[in-house]
Coordinates of C-alpha atoms and ligand atoms in Angstrom, one line a residue:
X197 CA -25.3 -21.4 -16.0
X198 CA -28.5 -19.2 -14.7
X199 CA -28.5 -18.3 -10.8
X200 CA -31.4 -20.9 -10.4
X201 CA -29.5 -23.3 -11.8
X202 CA -26.0 -22.5 -9.5
X203 CA -28.7 -22.6 -6.2
X204 CA -30.7 -26.2 -7.5
X205 CA -27.4 -27.9 -8.0
X206 CA -24.8 -27.0 -5.4
X207 CA -22.9 -29.8 -6.3
X208 CA -22.0 -27.6 -9.5
X209 CA -22.5 -24.8 -7.4
X210 CA -19.1 -24.4 -6.2
X211 CA -17.1 -24.8 -9.1
X212 CA -18.6 -22.6 -11.0
X213 CA -19.4 -19.7 -9.0
X214 CA -15.6 -19.7 -8.8
X215 CA -15.2 -18.8 -12.6
X216 CA -17.8 -17.6 -14.1
X217 CA -19.5 -15.1 -14.9
X218 CA -23.0 -15.9 -14.7
X219 CA -21.9 -17.7 -10.9
X220 CA -19.0 -15.5 -9.7
X221 CA -20.0 -12.3 -11.4
X222 CA -23.3 -12.3 -10.5
X223 CA -23.6 -12.4 -7.3
X224 CA -20.5 -10.3 -6.5
X225 CA -19.9 -6.6 -7.4
X226 CA -18.0 -6.0 -11.1
X227 CA -16.0 -3.4 -9.7
X228 CA -12.9 -5.6 -10.1
X229 CA -10.8 -6.3 -13.5
X230 CA -10.3 -10.0 -12.6
X231 CA -8.0 -12.3 -14.0
X232 CA -9.3 -15.5 -14.8
X233 CA -7.8 -17.5 -11.7
X234 CA -9.4 -18.5 -9.1
X235 CA -7.3 -19.2 -6.1
X236 CA -8.4 -21.3 -2.8
X237 CA -5.1 -21.9 -0.8
X238 CA -1.0 -20.5 0.4
X239 CA 1.7 -22.0 1.8
X240 CA 5.5 -19.3 2.0
X241 CA 5.4 -17.7 -1.2
X242 CA 2.9 -19.8 -3.1
X243 CA -0.6 -20.5 -4.3
X244 CA -2.3 -22.9 -5.6
X245 CA -6.0 -22.3 -7.6
X246 CA -8.7 -24.7 -7.9
X247 CA -7.4 -26.9 -10.4
X248 CA -4.6 -27.5 -8.6
X249 CA -1.8 -25.3 -10.3
X250 CA 1.2 -23.4 -8.3
X251 CA 2.0 -19.9 -8.7
X252 CA 4.7 -18.1 -7.4
X253 CA 3.0 -15.6 -5.9
X254 CA 4.5 -12.1 -6.7
X255 CA 1.8 -9.5 -5.0
X256 CA 1.0 -11.0 -1.8
X257 CA -2.1 -9.3 -2.4
X258 CA -0.7 -6.0 -2.9
X259 CA 2.2 -5.8 -0.9
X260 CA 0.2 -7.0 2.1
X261 CA 1.2 -10.5 2.8
X262 CA 4.5 -9.7 4.9
X263 CA 5.0 -13.0 6.1
X264 CA 3.4 -15.2 2.5
X265 CA 1.1 -17.5 2.8
X266 CA 0.2 -19.5 6.1
X267 CA 3.6 -18.4 7.8
X268 CA 3.4 -20.7 11.2
X269 CA 4.2 -16.8 13.2
X270 CA 0.9 -15.9 12.3
X271 CA -0.6 -19.7 12.0
X272 CA 0.0 -19.4 15.8
X273 CA -1.4 -16.0 16.7
X274 CA -4.5 -16.2 15.0
X275 CA -5.2 -19.5 16.4
X276 CA -4.0 -17.9 19.8
X277 CA -6.4 -14.7 19.3
X278 CA -9.6 -16.3 18.3
X279 CA -9.4 -18.6 21.4
X280 CA -9.0 -16.3 23.0
X281 CA -10.8 -12.9 22.5
X282 CA -10.9 -11.5 19.3
X283 CA -12.8 -8.5 19.6
X284 CA -14.4 -6.4 22.4
X285 CA -14.6 -2.1 21.9
X286 CA -12.4 0.5 22.2
X287 CA -14.8 1.6 25.7
X288 CA -12.5 -0.5 26.9
X289 CA -8.7 -0.5 26.8
X290 CA -7.1 -3.3 24.7
X291 CA -3.6 -4.5 26.6
X292 CA -2.7 -6.1 22.5
X293 CA -3.2 -2.3 21.1
X294 CA -1.8 -0.8 23.3
X295 CA 1.6 -3.4 22.8
X296 CA 1.3 -3.3 19.0
X297 CA 1.3 0.4 18.9
X298 CA 4.6 0.7 21.3
X299 CA 5.9 -1.8 18.7
X300 CA 5.1 0.9 16.3
X301 CA 6.0 3.4 18.5
X302 CA 9.4 2.1 19.4
X303 CA 10.5 1.2 15.5
X304 CA 9.3 5.0 14.0
X305 CA 9.7 8.6 15.3
X306 CA 6.0 8.4 15.9
X307 CA 5.1 9.4 19.3
X308 CA 0.7 8.0 19.0
X309 CA -1.0 5.7 17.3
X310 CA -5.1 5.5 16.3
X311 CA -6.0 1.7 15.3
X312 CA -8.4 1.5 11.6
X313 CA -9.3 -1.5 9.6
X314 CA -7.9 -0.2 6.0
X315 CA -5.3 2.1 4.0
X316 CA -8.1 4.3 3.0
X317 CA -9.2 4.6 6.9
X318 CA -5.5 5.7 8.3
X319 CA -5.5 7.9 5.6
X320 CA -9.1 9.8 6.4
X321 CA -7.4 10.4 10.5
X322 CA -4.5 11.6 9.2
X323 CA -6.6 14.3 7.3
X324 CA -9.1 14.6 10.0
X325 CA -6.0 14.7 12.2
X326 CA -4.3 17.5 10.2
X327 CA -7.6 19.3 10.1
X328 CA -8.5 19.5 13.1
X329 CA -4.9 20.1 13.5
X330 CA -5.2 23.8 11.6
X331 CA -8.4 25.1 12.7
X332 CA -7.0 24.1 16.9
X333 CA -3.5 25.6 16.4
X334 CA -2.8 27.5 13.2
X335 CA -6.1 29.2 13.4
X336 CA -6.9 28.3 9.6
X337 CA -10.4 28.3 8.6
X338 CA -9.7 27.2 5.5
X339 CA -7.4 24.5 5.5
X340 CA -6.4 23.1 2.4
X341 CA -4.0 19.9 1.7
X342 CA -1.8 19.5 -0.7
X343 CA -0.8 16.3 -2.5
X344 CA 0.6 15.3 -5.0
X345 CA -0.3 13.9 -9.4
X346 CA 0.3 10.3 -10.0
X347 CA -0.4 9.6 -6.3
X348 CA -3.4 6.9 -4.5
X349 CA -4.3 7.5 -0.9
X350 CA -7.9 5.3 -1.0
X351 CA -11.0 4.7 -2.1
X352 CA -13.4 6.6 0.4
X353 CA -14.3 9.7 -0.9
X354 CA -12.0 12.1 0.5
X355 CA -8.8 9.7 -0.4
X356 CA -10.4 9.8 -3.9
X357 CA -10.3 13.3 -3.7
X358 CA -6.5 13.3 -2.9
X359 CA -5.9 10.8 -5.1
X360 CA -4.0 12.7 -7.2
X361 CA -5.3 10.4 -10.5
X362 CA -8.7 11.8 -12.0
X363 CA -9.6 8.6 -12.9
X364 CA -10.2 7.3 -9.5
X365 CA -12.2 10.3 -9.2
X366 CA -14.7 10.1 -12.1
X367 CA -18.1 9.9 -11.6
X368 CA -18.3 10.7 -8.2
X369 CA -18.7 14.4 -7.9
X370 CA -19.2 16.7 -5.9
X371 CA -15.7 16.0 -4.2
X372 CA -14.1 16.9 -0.6
X373 CA -12.7 20.3 -0.7
X374 CA -9.7 21.1 0.6
X375 CA -7.1 19.2 -1.0
X376 CA -5.0 21.4 -4.1
X377 CA -2.2 19.1 -6.5
X378 CA 1.4 19.3 -7.1
X379 CA 3.7 17.3 -10.0
X380 CA 5.1 15.0 -7.7
X381 CA 9.6 15.3 -6.9
X382 CA 8.9 18.3 -8.3
X383 CA 9.7 21.2 -5.6
X384 CA 9.1 24.9 -7.6
X385 CA 5.7 23.9 -8.2
X386 CA 5.0 22.6 -4.9
X387 CA 7.1 26.5 -3.4
X388 CA 4.2 28.2 -6.1
X389 CA 1.3 26.1 -4.7
X390 CA 1.9 27.7 -1.2
X391 CA 1.9 30.9 -2.4
X392 CA -1.0 30.6 -4.2
X393 CA -2.6 29.3 -2.5
X394 CA -1.9 31.8 0.7
X395 CA -2.9 34.0 -1.4
X396 CA -6.2 32.5 -2.6
X397 CA -7.4 32.3 1.4
X398 CA -6.9 28.7 1.4
X399 CA -3.5 28.3 3.5
X400 CA -1.6 25.1 3.5
X401 CA -2.5 23.1 7.0
X402 CA -0.6 19.8 5.2
X403 CA 1.3 18.1 2.6
X404 CA 0.5 14.8 2.3
X405 CA 2.7 12.3 -0.1
X406 CA 3.6 8.9 -0.5
X407 CA 7.5 8.2 0.2
X408 CA 7.2 6.0 -3.1
X409 CA 4.4 6.0 -5.1
X410 CA 3.0 2.9 -5.0
X411 CA 0.1 2.0 -7.7
X412 CA 1.2 5.4 -9.5
X413 CA 4.2 3.1 -11.3
X414 CA 6.4 2.4 -8.3
X415 CA 8.6 5.8 -8.7
X416 CA 10.4 6.6 -5.3
X417 CA 10.6 9.6 -3.9
X418 CA 14.2 12.2 -4.4
X419 CA 16.0 12.8 -0.7
X420 CA 16.5 16.8 -2.2
X421 CA 12.9 16.9 -2.4
X422 CA 12.1 15.6 0.8
X423 CA 14.2 17.0 2.5
X424 CA 13.4 20.5 1.0
X425 CA 9.5 19.7 1.8
X426 CA 10.5 18.9 5.8
X427 CA 12.4 22.3 5.9
X428 CA 8.9 24.2 4.0
X429 CA 7.0 22.4 6.8
X430 CA 8.9 23.5 9.5
X431 CA 9.4 26.8 8.4
X432 CA 5.3 27.6 7.9
X433 CA 4.1 24.8 10.6
X434 CA 3.0 22.8 8.2
X435 CA 2.1 19.6 8.4
X436 CA 4.6 16.6 6.9
X437 CA 1.9 13.3 6.0
X438 CA 3.3 10.5 4.8
X439 CA 1.6 7.6 3.3
X440 CA 3.6 4.5 4.3
X441 CA 0.2 2.4 3.3
X442 CA 2.4 0.2 0.6
X443 CA 6.4 1.1 0.8
X444 CA 6.0 0.8 5.4
X445 CA 6.3 -2.7 7.6
X446 CA 9.8 -3.5 5.6
X447 CA 9.3 -3.2 2.2
X448 CA 11.5 -1.4 1.3
X449 CA 14.1 -2.4 3.2
X450 CA 13.9 -0.1 6.0
X451 CA 10.4 0.1 8.0
X452 CA 9.5 2.8 6.4
X453 CA 9.7 4.5 3.8
X454 CA 11.0 7.4 5.1
X455 CA 14.3 5.7 6.2
X456 CA 15.2 6.3 2.5
X457 CA 14.1 9.9 2.4
X458 CA 17.1 11.1 6.1
X459 CA 13.0 12.5 7.0
X460 CA 10.7 12.2 9.4
X461 CA 7.2 12.9 8.5
X462 CA 5.3 14.7 11.8
X463 CA 1.9 12.0 11.0
X464 CA 2.6 8.7 9.0
X465 CA 0.1 5.9 7.7
X466 CA 0.5 2.2 7.5
X467 CA -2.2 -0.2 6.5
X468 CA -1.7 -3.3 3.5
X469 CA 1.6 -4.9 5.3
X470 CA 0.9 -4.0 8.8
X471 CA -1.6 -6.9 9.5
X472 CA 0.0 -9.1 6.9
X473 CA -2.7 -9.7 5.0
X474 CA -5.3 -9.6 8.0
X475 CA -7.7 -6.3 7.7
X476 CA -5.8 -3.1 10.2
X477 CA -4.6 0.3 9.5
X478 CA -2.7 2.9 11.3
X479 CA -2.4 6.4 11.5
X480 CA 0.7 7.8 13.4
X481 CA 2.2 11.4 14.3
X482 CA 4.5 13.0 16.4
X483 CA 3.3 14.0 20.4
X484 CA 3.3 17.7 19.1
X485 CA 0.2 17.8 16.5
X486 CA -2.3 15.3 18.3
X487 CA -5.2 17.1 19.1
X488 CA -7.5 13.9 19.3
X489 CA -9.2 14.0 22.7
X490 CA -12.2 11.2 23.1
X491 CA -14.9 12.0 20.7
X492 CA -13.1 13.3 17.8
X493 CA -12.3 10.4 16.1
X494 CA -13.2 6.7 15.7
X495 CA -14.0 3.1 14.8
X496 CA -15.9 0.0 16.2
X497 CA -13.6 -2.4 14.9
X498 CA -10.4 -0.8 15.1
X499 CA -7.1 -2.1 16.9
X500 CA -9.2 -5.0 17.9
X501 CA -7.8 -7.9 20.0
X502 CA -7.8 -10.3 16.8
X503 CA -6.0 -7.7 14.2
X504 CA -4.1 -5.9 17.7
X505 CA -2.3 -9.5 17.9
X506 CA -1.7 -10.4 14.0
X507 CA 0.3 -6.9 13.3
X508 CA 1.9 -7.2 16.5
X509 CA 3.4 -11.0 15.0
X510 CA 3.4 -9.7 12.0
X511 CA 6.1 -6.8 13.4
X512 CA 7.8 -9.2 16.0
X513 CA 8.3 -11.9 13.2
X514 CA 9.7 -8.9 11.0
X515 CA 12.3 -8.3 14.0
X516 CA 12.5 -11.5 15.3
X517 CA 14.1 -13.7 11.8
X518 CA 15.8 -10.5 10.7
X519 CA 13.8 -9.6 7.2
X520 CA 14.6 -6.3 6.3
X521 CA 18.3 -8.1 5.8
X522 CA 16.5 -10.1 3.8
X523 CA 14.5 -7.4 1.6
X524 CA 18.0 -5.1 1.1
X525 CA 19.4 -8.9 -0.1
X526 CA 16.3 -9.8 -2.2
X527 CA 15.6 -6.7 -3.2
X528 CA 19.2 -6.4 -4.9
X529 CA 18.9 -9.4 -6.8
X530 CA 15.5 -8.5 -8.4
X531 CA 16.7 -5.4 -9.3
X532 CA 19.7 -6.5 -10.4
X533 CA 18.3 -9.5 -12.3
X534 CA 15.2 -6.8 -14.7
X535 CA 18.7 -4.3 -15.0
X536 CA 20.1 -7.3 -16.6
X537 CA 16.2 -7.6 -19.0
X538 CA 16.4 -4.2 -19.1
X539 CA 20.1 -4.4 -20.9
X540 CA 18.9 -8.1 -23.3
X541 CA 15.5 -5.6 -24.6
X542 CA 16.0 -1.8 -24.7
X543 CA 13.7 -1.8 -27.1
X544 CA 10.7 -3.4 -24.1
X545 CA 12.0 -1.9 -21.4
X546 CA 12.3 1.7 -20.3
X547 CA 14.1 1.8 -15.9
X548 CA 14.0 0.1 -13.5
X549 CA 13.7 1.3 -10.2
X550 CA 12.4 0.7 -6.9
X551 CA 13.3 0.3 -3.0
X552 CA 13.4 -3.0 -1.9
X553 CA 11.1 -5.6 -2.3
X554 CA 9.2 -2.8 -4.5
X555 CA 10.6 -2.3 -7.4
X556 CA 9.3 -1.6 -10.9
X557 CA 9.5 -2.4 -14.0
X558 CA 8.4 0.1 -16.8
X559 CA 7.7 -0.5 -20.0
X560 CA 8.6 1.5 -23.6
X561 CA 5.7 4.1 -24.0
X562 CA 5.9 4.4 -27.5
X563 CA 5.3 -0.2 -27.8
X564 CA 2.1 -1.8 -27.8
X565 CA 2.9 -4.1 -25.1
X566 CA 1.6 -3.5 -22.2
X567 CA 1.7 -4.1 -17.7
X568 CA -1.2 -6.0 -17.9
X569 CA 0.7 -7.9 -21.2
X570 CA 3.5 -9.3 -19.3
X571 CA 1.0 -10.3 -16.3
X572 CA -0.5 -12.3 -19.1
X573 CA 2.1 -14.4 -20.1
X574 CA 3.4 -14.6 -16.4
X575 CA 0.7 -16.0 -15.2
X576 CA 0.5 -18.4 -18.3
X577 CA 4.1 -19.8 -16.6
X578 CA 3.1 -19.9 -13.2
X579 CA 4.3 -16.7 -11.8
X580 CA 1.6 -13.9 -10.1
X581 CA 2.8 -10.4 -11.2
X582 CA 0.7 -6.7 -10.9
X583 CA 0.6 -3.9 -12.5
X584 CA 0.9 -0.3 -11.3
X585 CA -0.8 1.4 -14.3
X586 CA -0.4 0.3 -17.9
X587 CA 2.9 1.2 -18.5
X588 CA 4.5 -0.7 -15.1
X589 CA 5.3 -4.2 -13.8
X590 CA 4.7 -4.4 -10.2
X591 CA 7.4 -6.7 -8.0
X592 CA 6.1 -7.1 -4.6
X593 CA 6.2 -10.3 -3.2
X594 CA 6.2 -11.8 0.4
X595 CA 9.0 -10.4 2.9
X596 CA 10.2 -13.9 3.4
X597 CA 10.8 -14.5 -0.7
X598 CA 14.2 -16.9 -1.3
X599 CA 16.5 -16.4 -4.2
X600 CA 15.4 -19.4 -6.0
X601 CA 12.0 -17.4 -5.8
X602 CA 13.6 -14.3 -6.9
X603 CA 15.5 -16.1 -10.3
X604 CA 12.4 -18.3 -11.1
X605 CA 9.9 -14.6 -10.9
X606 CA 13.0 -13.5 -12.9
X607 CA 12.9 -16.0 -15.1
X608 CA 9.5 -15.9 -16.0
X609 CA 9.5 -12.5 -17.0
X610 CA 12.6 -12.7 -19.5
X611 CA 10.0 -15.6 -20.8
X612 CA 7.2 -13.7 -21.2
X613 CA 9.6 -11.0 -22.6
X614 CA 11.6 -12.9 -25.1
X615 CA 8.1 -14.1 -26.7
X616 CA 7.0 -9.9 -26.8
X617 CA 10.9 -9.7 -29.0
X618 CA 10.5 -12.4 -31.6
X619 CA 6.3 -11.1 -32.2
Ligands
PLP824 C1 -4.0 0.3 -1.0 C2 -3.3 1.9 -0.2 C3 -4.1 3.2 0.2 C4 -6.0 1.9 0.3 O1 -5.3 1.4 0.7 P1 -6.8 0.4 1.4 O2 -6.2 -0.4 2.5 O3 -7.4 -0.1 0.3 O4 -8.3 1.4 1.5 C5 -3.3 3.3 0.6 N1 -2.3 4.1 0.3 C6 -1.3 3.8 -0.6 C7 -0.1 3.9 -0.5 C8 -2.1 2.2 -0.8 O5 -1.0 1.5 -1.4

């Protein structure tokens, strides 16, 4: 159907625009490879498509819908705040922004927060803070930030540069200077890099890592690696920045991913799960590295009353409903079930790994089967899953997921694997 027809016939417009390339894709830039379903409603861990088909949502907007869909506490917070005050400006004090910052500080190692709207923006803020700190406190004129191969830090120019994956950088040169990549979980590589960068007058100001690499294939950080990095940072005055955008906010079974590693970062970032699906990001830091002053950094929408009230509701609900315990229990159940599948299909499955409710299932490298194949079978079976790279299937359900729902997701994966094993 041509765009003209769509405009003339509003009754068919709704239907056609949801699916067809002539409809949706002629109006929306095709920056995403989309699965061929259109979602319009959600409740708890379930969503429905425009045909009325129900799906169990083990994607949660990619680790974002902490409390699932239409959670009563969130509905109340959204309704209450939109009726009260939704946006002003950071020209003024915003009480609920202060309350959210206090909750985050009380429940983390940080002393202070800066609010923005997304993970990439939170990481931009962290990068800017680290550079300002390097210039003012460390007297480094050409600071470098070390990041990891296979990391993911966002899609702005600075954050695709920080991201150690060429596929996100391709076509966007010149990239932002001042980054250097090392293999993840490899301590001698990072020690060597720090030494070499020092010699090249590109002194390291900060090391920026994910506590668990999400997009890069659900790869948990190694405890010994992170503890040694913390020591190196302390010895050399280097800042440790952790990108907690995907793994933070309770998903790992603790509030923050770094709690699984027995260390504390100087700076960390949060976004995805923070607002439970309402856009908000935060950069948090310890007071010793807070070199921002009025005018240093800003965001029009960042920390507005609406986003902050919803995020505060998500935080308080996590605590009130004791969701960390649910994450630990359901995560253990999910992992145990996937490990059983790995034992049953050793020719298909290489490894199961993750923390809490961020779990990855890696397929064998030497088979044609991809994570996207399984995702498609699972969709057909009524379960939404998301790949983390071509060979890793990712499970990131809402943190309110039930035991029965975990079982149902496991069943869908088993069916998908069984049909593959037969082929
Ligand atoms: C998703 C993600 C980001 C980017 O977040 P946006 O909100 O899409 O900008 C950054 N870091 C990590 C670890 C992520 O998973």
